[in-house]
Coordinates of C-alpha atoms and ligand atoms in Angstrom, one line a residue:
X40 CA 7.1 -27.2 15.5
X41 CA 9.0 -30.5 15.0
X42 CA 12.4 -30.2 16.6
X43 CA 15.6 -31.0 14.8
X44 CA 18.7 -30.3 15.3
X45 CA 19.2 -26.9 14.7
X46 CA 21.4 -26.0 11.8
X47 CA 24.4 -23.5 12.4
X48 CA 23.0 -20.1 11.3
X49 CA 24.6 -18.0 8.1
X50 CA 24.8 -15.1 10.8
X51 CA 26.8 -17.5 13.5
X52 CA 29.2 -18.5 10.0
X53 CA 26.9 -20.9 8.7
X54 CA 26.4 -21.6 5.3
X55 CA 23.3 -19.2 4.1
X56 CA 19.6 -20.5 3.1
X57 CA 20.5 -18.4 -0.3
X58 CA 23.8 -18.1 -1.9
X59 CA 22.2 -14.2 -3.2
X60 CA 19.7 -11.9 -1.3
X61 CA 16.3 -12.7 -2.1
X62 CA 14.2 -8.9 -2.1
X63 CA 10.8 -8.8 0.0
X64 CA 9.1 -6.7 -3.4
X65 CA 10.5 -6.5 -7.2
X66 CA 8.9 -5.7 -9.9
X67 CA 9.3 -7.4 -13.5
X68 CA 9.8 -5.6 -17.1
X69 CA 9.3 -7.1 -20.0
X70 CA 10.1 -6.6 -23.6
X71 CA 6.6 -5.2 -24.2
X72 CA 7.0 -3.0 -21.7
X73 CA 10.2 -1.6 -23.3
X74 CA 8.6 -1.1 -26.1
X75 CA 5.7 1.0 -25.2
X76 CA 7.8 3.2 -24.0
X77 CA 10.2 3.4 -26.5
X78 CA 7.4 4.0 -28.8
X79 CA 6.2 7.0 -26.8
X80 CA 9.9 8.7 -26.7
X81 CA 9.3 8.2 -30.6
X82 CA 6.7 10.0 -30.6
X83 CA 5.1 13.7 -30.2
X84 CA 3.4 13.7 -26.7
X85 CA 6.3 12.9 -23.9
X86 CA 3.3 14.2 -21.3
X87 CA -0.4 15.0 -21.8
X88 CA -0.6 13.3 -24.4
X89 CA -2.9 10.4 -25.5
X90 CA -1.7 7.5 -23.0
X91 CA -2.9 9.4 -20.3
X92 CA -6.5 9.4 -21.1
X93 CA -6.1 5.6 -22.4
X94 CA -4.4 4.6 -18.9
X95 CA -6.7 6.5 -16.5
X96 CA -9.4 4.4 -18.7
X97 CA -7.6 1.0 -18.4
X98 CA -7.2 1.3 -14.9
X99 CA -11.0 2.7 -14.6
X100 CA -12.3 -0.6 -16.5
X101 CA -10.0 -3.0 -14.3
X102 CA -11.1 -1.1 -11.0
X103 CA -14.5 -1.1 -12.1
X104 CA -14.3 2.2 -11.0
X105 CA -16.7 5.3 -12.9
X106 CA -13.1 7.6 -12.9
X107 CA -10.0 7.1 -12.4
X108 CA -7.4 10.0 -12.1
X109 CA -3.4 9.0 -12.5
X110 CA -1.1 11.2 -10.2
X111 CA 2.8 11.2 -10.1
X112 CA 2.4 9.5 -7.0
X113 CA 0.2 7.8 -4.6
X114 CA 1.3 10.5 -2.3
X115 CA 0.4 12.7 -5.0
X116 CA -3.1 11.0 -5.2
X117 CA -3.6 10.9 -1.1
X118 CA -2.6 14.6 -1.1
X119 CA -5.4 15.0 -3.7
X120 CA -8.1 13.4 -2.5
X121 CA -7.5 15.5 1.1
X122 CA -8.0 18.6 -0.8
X123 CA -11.2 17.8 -3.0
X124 CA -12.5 16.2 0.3
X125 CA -12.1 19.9 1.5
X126 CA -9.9 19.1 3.9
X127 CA -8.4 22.3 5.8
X128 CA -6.1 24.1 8.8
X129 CA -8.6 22.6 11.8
X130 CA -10.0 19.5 10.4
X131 CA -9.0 16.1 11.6
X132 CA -8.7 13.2 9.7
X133 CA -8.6 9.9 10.7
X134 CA -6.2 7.0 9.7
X135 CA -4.6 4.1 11.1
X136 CA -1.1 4.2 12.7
X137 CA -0.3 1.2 11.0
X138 CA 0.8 2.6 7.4
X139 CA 3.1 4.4 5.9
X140 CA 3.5 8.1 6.7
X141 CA 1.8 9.3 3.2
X142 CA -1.6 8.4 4.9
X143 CA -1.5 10.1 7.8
X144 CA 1.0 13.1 6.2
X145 CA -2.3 13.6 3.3
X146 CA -3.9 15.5 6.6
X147 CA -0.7 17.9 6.7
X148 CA -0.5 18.6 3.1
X149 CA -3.9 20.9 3.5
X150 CA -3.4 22.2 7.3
X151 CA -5.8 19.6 8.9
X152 CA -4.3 17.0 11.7
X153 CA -4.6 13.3 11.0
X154 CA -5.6 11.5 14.3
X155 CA -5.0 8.2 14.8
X156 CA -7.5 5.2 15.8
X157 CA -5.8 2.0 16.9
X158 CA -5.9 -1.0 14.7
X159 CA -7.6 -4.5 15.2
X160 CA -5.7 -7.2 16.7
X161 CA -5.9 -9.6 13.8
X162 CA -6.8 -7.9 10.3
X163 CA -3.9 -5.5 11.6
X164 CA -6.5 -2.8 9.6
X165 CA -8.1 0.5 11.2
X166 CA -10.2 -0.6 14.2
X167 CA -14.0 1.0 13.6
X168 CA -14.9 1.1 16.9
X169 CA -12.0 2.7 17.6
X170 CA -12.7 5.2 14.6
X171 CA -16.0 5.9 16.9
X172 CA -14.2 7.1 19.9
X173 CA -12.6 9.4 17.6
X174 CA -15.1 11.2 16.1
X175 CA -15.4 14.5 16.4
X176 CA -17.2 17.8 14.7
X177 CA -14.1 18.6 13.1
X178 CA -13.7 15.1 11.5
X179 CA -13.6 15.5 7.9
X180 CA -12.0 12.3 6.7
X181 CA -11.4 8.8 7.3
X182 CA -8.2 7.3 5.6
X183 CA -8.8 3.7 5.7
X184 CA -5.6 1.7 4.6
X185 CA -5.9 -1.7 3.4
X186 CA -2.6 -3.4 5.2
X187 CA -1.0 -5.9 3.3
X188 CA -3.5 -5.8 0.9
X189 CA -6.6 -6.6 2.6
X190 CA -9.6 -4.5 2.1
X191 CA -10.1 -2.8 5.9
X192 CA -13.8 -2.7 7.5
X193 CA -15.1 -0.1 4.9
X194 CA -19.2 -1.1 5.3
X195 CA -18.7 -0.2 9.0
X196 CA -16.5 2.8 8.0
X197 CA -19.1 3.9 5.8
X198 CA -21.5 3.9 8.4
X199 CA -19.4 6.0 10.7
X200 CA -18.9 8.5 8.2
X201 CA -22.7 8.7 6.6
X202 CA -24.4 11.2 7.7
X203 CA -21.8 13.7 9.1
X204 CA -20.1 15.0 5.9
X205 CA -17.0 12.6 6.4
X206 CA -15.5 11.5 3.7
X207 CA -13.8 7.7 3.5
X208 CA -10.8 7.6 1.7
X209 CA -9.6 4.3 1.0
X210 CA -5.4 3.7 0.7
X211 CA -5.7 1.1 -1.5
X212 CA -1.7 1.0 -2.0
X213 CA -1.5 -2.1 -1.1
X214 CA -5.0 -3.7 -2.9
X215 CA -4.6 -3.2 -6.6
X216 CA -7.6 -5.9 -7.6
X217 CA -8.7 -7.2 -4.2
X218 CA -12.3 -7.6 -3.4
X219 CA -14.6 -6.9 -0.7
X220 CA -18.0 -8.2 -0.6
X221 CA -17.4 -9.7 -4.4
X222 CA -17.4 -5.6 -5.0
X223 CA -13.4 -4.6 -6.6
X224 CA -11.5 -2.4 -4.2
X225 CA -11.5 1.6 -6.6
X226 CA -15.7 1.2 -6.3
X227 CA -16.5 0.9 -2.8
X228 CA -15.3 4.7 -0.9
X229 CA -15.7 7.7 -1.9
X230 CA -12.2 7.5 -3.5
X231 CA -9.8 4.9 -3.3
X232 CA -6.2 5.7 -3.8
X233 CA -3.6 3.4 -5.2
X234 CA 0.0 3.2 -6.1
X235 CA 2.4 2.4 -8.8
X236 CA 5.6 2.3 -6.8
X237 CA 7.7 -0.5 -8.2
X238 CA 7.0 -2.6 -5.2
X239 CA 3.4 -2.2 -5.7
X240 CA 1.2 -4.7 -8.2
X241 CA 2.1 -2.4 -11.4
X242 CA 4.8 0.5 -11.6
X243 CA 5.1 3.0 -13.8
X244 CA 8.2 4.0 -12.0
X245 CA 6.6 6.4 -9.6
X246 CA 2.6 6.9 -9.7
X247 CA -0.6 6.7 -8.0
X248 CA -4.4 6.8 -8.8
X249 CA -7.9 8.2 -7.1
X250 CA -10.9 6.1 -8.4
X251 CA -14.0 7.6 -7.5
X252 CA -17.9 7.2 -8.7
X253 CA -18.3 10.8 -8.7
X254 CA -17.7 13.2 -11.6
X255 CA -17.7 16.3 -9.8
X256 CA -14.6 14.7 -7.5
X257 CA -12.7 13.5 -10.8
X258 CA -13.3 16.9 -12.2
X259 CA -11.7 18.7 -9.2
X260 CA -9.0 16.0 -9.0
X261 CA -8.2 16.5 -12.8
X262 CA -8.0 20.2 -11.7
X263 CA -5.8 19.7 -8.2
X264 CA -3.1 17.7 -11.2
X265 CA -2.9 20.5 -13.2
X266 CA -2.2 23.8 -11.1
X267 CA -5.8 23.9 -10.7
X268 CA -6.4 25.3 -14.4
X269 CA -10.0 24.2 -16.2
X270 CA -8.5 22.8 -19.9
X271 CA -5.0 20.8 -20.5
X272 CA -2.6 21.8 -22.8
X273 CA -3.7 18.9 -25.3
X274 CA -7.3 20.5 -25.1
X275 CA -6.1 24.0 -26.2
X276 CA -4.0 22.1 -28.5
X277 CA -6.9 20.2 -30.2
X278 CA -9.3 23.2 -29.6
X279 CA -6.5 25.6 -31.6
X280 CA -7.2 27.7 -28.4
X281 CA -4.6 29.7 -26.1
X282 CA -7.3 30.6 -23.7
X283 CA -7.4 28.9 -20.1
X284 CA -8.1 29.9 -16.6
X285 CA -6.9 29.2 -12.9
X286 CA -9.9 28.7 -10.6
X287 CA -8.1 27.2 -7.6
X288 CA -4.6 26.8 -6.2
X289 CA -3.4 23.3 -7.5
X290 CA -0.1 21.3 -8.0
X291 CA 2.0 20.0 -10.6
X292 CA 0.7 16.2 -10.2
X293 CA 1.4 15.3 -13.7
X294 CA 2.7 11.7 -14.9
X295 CA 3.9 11.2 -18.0
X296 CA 3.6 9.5 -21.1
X297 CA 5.9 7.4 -20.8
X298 CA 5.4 6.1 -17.7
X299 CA 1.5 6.2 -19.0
X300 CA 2.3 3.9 -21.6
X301 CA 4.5 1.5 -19.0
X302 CA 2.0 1.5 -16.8
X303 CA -0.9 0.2 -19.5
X304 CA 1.7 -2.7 -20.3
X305 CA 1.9 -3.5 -17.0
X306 CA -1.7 -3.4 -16.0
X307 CA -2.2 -6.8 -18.9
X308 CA -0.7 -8.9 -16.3
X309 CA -2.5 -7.6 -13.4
X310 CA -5.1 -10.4 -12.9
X311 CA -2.1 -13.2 -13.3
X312 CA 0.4 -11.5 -10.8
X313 CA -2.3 -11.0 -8.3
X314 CA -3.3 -15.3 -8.7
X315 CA 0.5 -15.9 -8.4
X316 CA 0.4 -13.7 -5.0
X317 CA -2.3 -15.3 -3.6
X318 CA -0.9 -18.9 -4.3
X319 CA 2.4 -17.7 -2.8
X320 CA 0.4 -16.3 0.5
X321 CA -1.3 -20.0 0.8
X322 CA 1.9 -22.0 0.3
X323 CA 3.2 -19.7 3.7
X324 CA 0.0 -19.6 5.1
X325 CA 0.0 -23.7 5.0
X326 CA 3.6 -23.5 6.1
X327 CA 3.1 -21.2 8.7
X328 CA -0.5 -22.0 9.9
X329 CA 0.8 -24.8 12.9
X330 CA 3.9 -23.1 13.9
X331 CA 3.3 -21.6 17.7
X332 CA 6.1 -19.5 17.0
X333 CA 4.4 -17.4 14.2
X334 CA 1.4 -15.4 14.3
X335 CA -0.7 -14.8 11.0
X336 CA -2.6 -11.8 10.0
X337 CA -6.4 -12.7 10.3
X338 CA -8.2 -13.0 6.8
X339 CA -11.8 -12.1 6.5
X340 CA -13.9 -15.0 4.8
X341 CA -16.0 -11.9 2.7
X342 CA -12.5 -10.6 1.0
X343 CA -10.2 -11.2 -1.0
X344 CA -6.4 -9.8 -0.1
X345 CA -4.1 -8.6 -2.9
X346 CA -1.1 -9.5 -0.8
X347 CA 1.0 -7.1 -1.7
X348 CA 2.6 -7.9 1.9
X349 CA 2.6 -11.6 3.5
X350 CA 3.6 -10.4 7.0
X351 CA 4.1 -13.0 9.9
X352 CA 4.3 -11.9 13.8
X353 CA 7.0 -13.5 15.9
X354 CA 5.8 -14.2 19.4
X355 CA 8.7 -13.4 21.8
X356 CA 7.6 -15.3 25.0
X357 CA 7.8 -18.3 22.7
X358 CA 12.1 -18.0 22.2
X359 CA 14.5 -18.8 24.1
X360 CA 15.5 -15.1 26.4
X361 CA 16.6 -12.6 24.2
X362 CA 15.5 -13.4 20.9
X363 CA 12.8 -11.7 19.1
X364 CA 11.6 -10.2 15.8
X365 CA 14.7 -8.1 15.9
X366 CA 16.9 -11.4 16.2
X367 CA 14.4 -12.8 14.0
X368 CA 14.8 -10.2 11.3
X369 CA 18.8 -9.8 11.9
X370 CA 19.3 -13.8 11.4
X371 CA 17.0 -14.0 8.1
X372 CA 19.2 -11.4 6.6
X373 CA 22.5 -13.4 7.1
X374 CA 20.4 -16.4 5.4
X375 CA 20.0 -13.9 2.0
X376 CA 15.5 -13.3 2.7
X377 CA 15.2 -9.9 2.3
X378 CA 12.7 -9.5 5.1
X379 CA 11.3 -5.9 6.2
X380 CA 9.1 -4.5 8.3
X381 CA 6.0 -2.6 8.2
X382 CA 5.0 -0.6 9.4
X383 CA 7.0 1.6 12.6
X384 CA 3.9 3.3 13.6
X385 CA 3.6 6.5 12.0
X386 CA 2.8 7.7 15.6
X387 CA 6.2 7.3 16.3
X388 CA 8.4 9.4 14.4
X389 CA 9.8 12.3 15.7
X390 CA 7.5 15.1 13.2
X391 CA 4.7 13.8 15.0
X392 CA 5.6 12.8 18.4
X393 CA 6.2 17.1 18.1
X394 CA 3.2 17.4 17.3
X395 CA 1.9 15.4 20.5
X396 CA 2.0 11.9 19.4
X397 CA 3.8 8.6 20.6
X398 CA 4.4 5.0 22.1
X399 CA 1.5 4.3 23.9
X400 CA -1.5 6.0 22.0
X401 CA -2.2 3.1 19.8
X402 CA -1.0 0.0 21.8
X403 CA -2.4 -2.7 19.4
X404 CA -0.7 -1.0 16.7
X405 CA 2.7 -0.9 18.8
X406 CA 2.8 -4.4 19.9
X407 CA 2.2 -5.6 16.5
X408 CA 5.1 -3.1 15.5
X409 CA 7.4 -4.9 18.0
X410 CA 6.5 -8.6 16.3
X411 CA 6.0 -7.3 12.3
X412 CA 7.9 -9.0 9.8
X413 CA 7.1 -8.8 6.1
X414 CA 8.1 -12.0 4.0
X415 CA 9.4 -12.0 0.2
X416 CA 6.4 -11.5 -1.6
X417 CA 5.9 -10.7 -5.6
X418 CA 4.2 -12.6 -8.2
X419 CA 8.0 -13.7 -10.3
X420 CA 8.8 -15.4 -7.3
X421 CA 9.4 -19.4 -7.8
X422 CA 8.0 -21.9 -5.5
X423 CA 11.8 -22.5 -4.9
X424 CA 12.0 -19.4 -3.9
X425 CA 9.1 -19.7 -1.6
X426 CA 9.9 -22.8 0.3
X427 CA 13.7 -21.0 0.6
X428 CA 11.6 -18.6 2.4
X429 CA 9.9 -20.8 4.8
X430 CA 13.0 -22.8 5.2
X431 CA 15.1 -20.0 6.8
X432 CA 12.3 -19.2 8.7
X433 CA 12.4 -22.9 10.3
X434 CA 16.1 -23.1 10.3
X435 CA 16.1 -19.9 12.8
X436 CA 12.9 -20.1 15.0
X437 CA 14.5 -24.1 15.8
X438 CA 17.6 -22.4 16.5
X439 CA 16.1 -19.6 18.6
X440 CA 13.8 -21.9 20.3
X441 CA 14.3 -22.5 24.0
X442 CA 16.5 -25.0 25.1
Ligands
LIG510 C1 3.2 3.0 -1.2 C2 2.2 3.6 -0.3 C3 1.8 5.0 -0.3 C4 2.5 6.0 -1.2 O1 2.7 5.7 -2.5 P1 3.8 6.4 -3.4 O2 3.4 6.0 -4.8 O3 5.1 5.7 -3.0 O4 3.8 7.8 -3.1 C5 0.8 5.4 0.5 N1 0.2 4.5 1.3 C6 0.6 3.3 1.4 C7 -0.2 2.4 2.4 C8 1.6 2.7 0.6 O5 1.9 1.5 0.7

């Protein structure tokens, strides 16, 4: 890094980067997604109705997926896919400690016990060789997330799982319309889950998906949404039938019309937000790149990210004594960039450090924790807003640097 002179920072009583907090996610309504809505409270159906079967098909032609089945939640949808996956009390399921708790908390939801494999060093995603070593007879399940939006190792997952009855899950949250081998992420597992969070690449407020090529999973996902009855109320409706039968135990996983109907709005601009996040991910990768300060995540030549996350690592040993991602984090707040972190290893929190977990079991995953730091990142952001971005970071690495 060149060295200046460092500036006085907004958290010593500088003058701030931003004169307004800049947030790391935000999503972006417009007046055609107003509308749709509106339209729908206008209307007969507020749930079950027809936007549901139009969305899950929308979202199954931009996935390129055979199915797609819309849940009130992407924890909703993980929970699902555990179930249909048969999933039960003494089953393990792998996942990565590097995610949010949904992934691993999926395993809970049916009795089984999510075990954790350690993560790779430089994709940050679910280490397959580590996935190996965990293998067992009572693996069921491999949850592979796609951090930051980058498709995880899911050839070599598949190959794990094949043959033994294991089923890979993919936690697309984070890779609405990334790629893997030129193939769309929703076509490549078993099922892929997604998200419609509002920090995720659509919303619908809250709301998640399974994709899946196979009918009889759809079927029994469709069922798992719907108190595990055979027919909807809009089938009886149509059918002028009262009749309908409970086969299995399911769940209220409904979403509604409404956000059915934001969420198809949404989805026109899916393609265009994802190109504005990968432009904003190569104007900080090119800022970023010669910077000794700043690791980047490693990006595989044979995907494409969604970059739902641009995370950066801050390397300690290269500060002056004391400062670190914590210093980092604190001093980039004062400057108005809403920075976060993801993920505190799931590992980590007290529910499952009672149930035997910890610091320690997943040491790649831990010392990325302890240098994490996730950048600004969604597709209304400016290139003003951008190079604000990598300003701050420059104006407090120089001023943490050693003297
Ligand atoms: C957002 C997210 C979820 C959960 O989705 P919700 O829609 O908030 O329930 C699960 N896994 C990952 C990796 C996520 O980022």
């Amino acid at each position: 890094m060149t060295t200046k002179a460092a500036e006085l920072l907004a958290i010593d009583g500088g003058a701030p980067v931003r004169a307004a907090l800049l947030p790391y996610g935000r999503q972006h309504i417009d007046d055609a997604d107003i509308q749709a809505v509106v339209d729908v409270l206008k209307s007969d159906w507020l749930t079950t109705g027809p936007k549901v079967g139009e969305f899950e098909a929308a979202f199954a032609e931009y996935t390129g997926a055979a199915h797609a089945v819309v849940f009130s939640s992407g924890t909703a949808a993980l929970h699902a896919a555990a179930a249909v996956a048969g999933l039960g009390p003494g089953d393990e399921l792998i996942t990565t400690p590097l995610t949010f708790v949904a992934s691993a908390n999926c395993a809970r939801y049916v009795g089984a016990e999510p075990v954790f494999a350690d993560i790779d060093d430089g994709t940050l995603n679910i280490d397959p060789a580590r996935v190996r070593e965990r293998l067992t007879a009572r693996t069921r399940a491999i949850v592979a997330v796609d951090f930051a939006g980058q498709p995880a190792d899911l050839d070599e997952l598949r190959e794990l799982a094949g043959g033994r009855g294991v089923t890979l899950i993919e936690d697309a949250c984070h890779a609405l319309g990334a790629t893997y081998k030129k193939r769309r992420v929703g076509t490549v597992a078993d099922m892929t889950v997604f998200s419609t969070h509002p920090v995720k690449h659509i919303t619908t407020g809250e709301g998640g998906f399974v994709t899946t090529g196979s009918e009889a999973l759809a079927t029994a996902l469709r069922r798992f949404r719907g108190h595990g009855i055979t027919s909807d109320a809009r089938a009886r409706h149509e059918a002028g039938s009262w009749f309908y039968e409970m086969t299995s135990l399911g769940f209220n996983y409904r979403v509604t019309d409404l956000q059915c109907a934001l969420g198809l709005s949404q989805l026109r601009h899916a393609d265009t937000w994802l190109e504005r996040r990968i432009a904003i991910a190569a104007r900080y990768t090119k800022a970023f790149a010669g910077m000794p300060e700043i690791a980047l995540q490693q990006v595989r030549a044979d995907r494409q990210s969604g970059w739902h996350l641009y995370v950066i690592r801050i390397r300690a040993s290269r500060l002056a004594e004391g400062h670190n991602r914590d210093t980092v984090f604190r001093a980039l707040r004062a400057e108005n960039i809403g920075v976060n972190v993801h993920y505190i290893p799931v590992t980590w929190h007290p529910y499952y450090r009672e149930r035997g977990h910890g610091p320690g079991e997943c040491p790649v995953a831990d010392a990325a924790y302890a240098e994490l730091l996730s950048l600004p990142m969604f597709p209304t952001m400016t290139d003003a807003d951008v190079d604000d971005v990598i300003a701050a970071v420059r104006k407090v690495l120089v001023a943490y640097l050693p003297h």
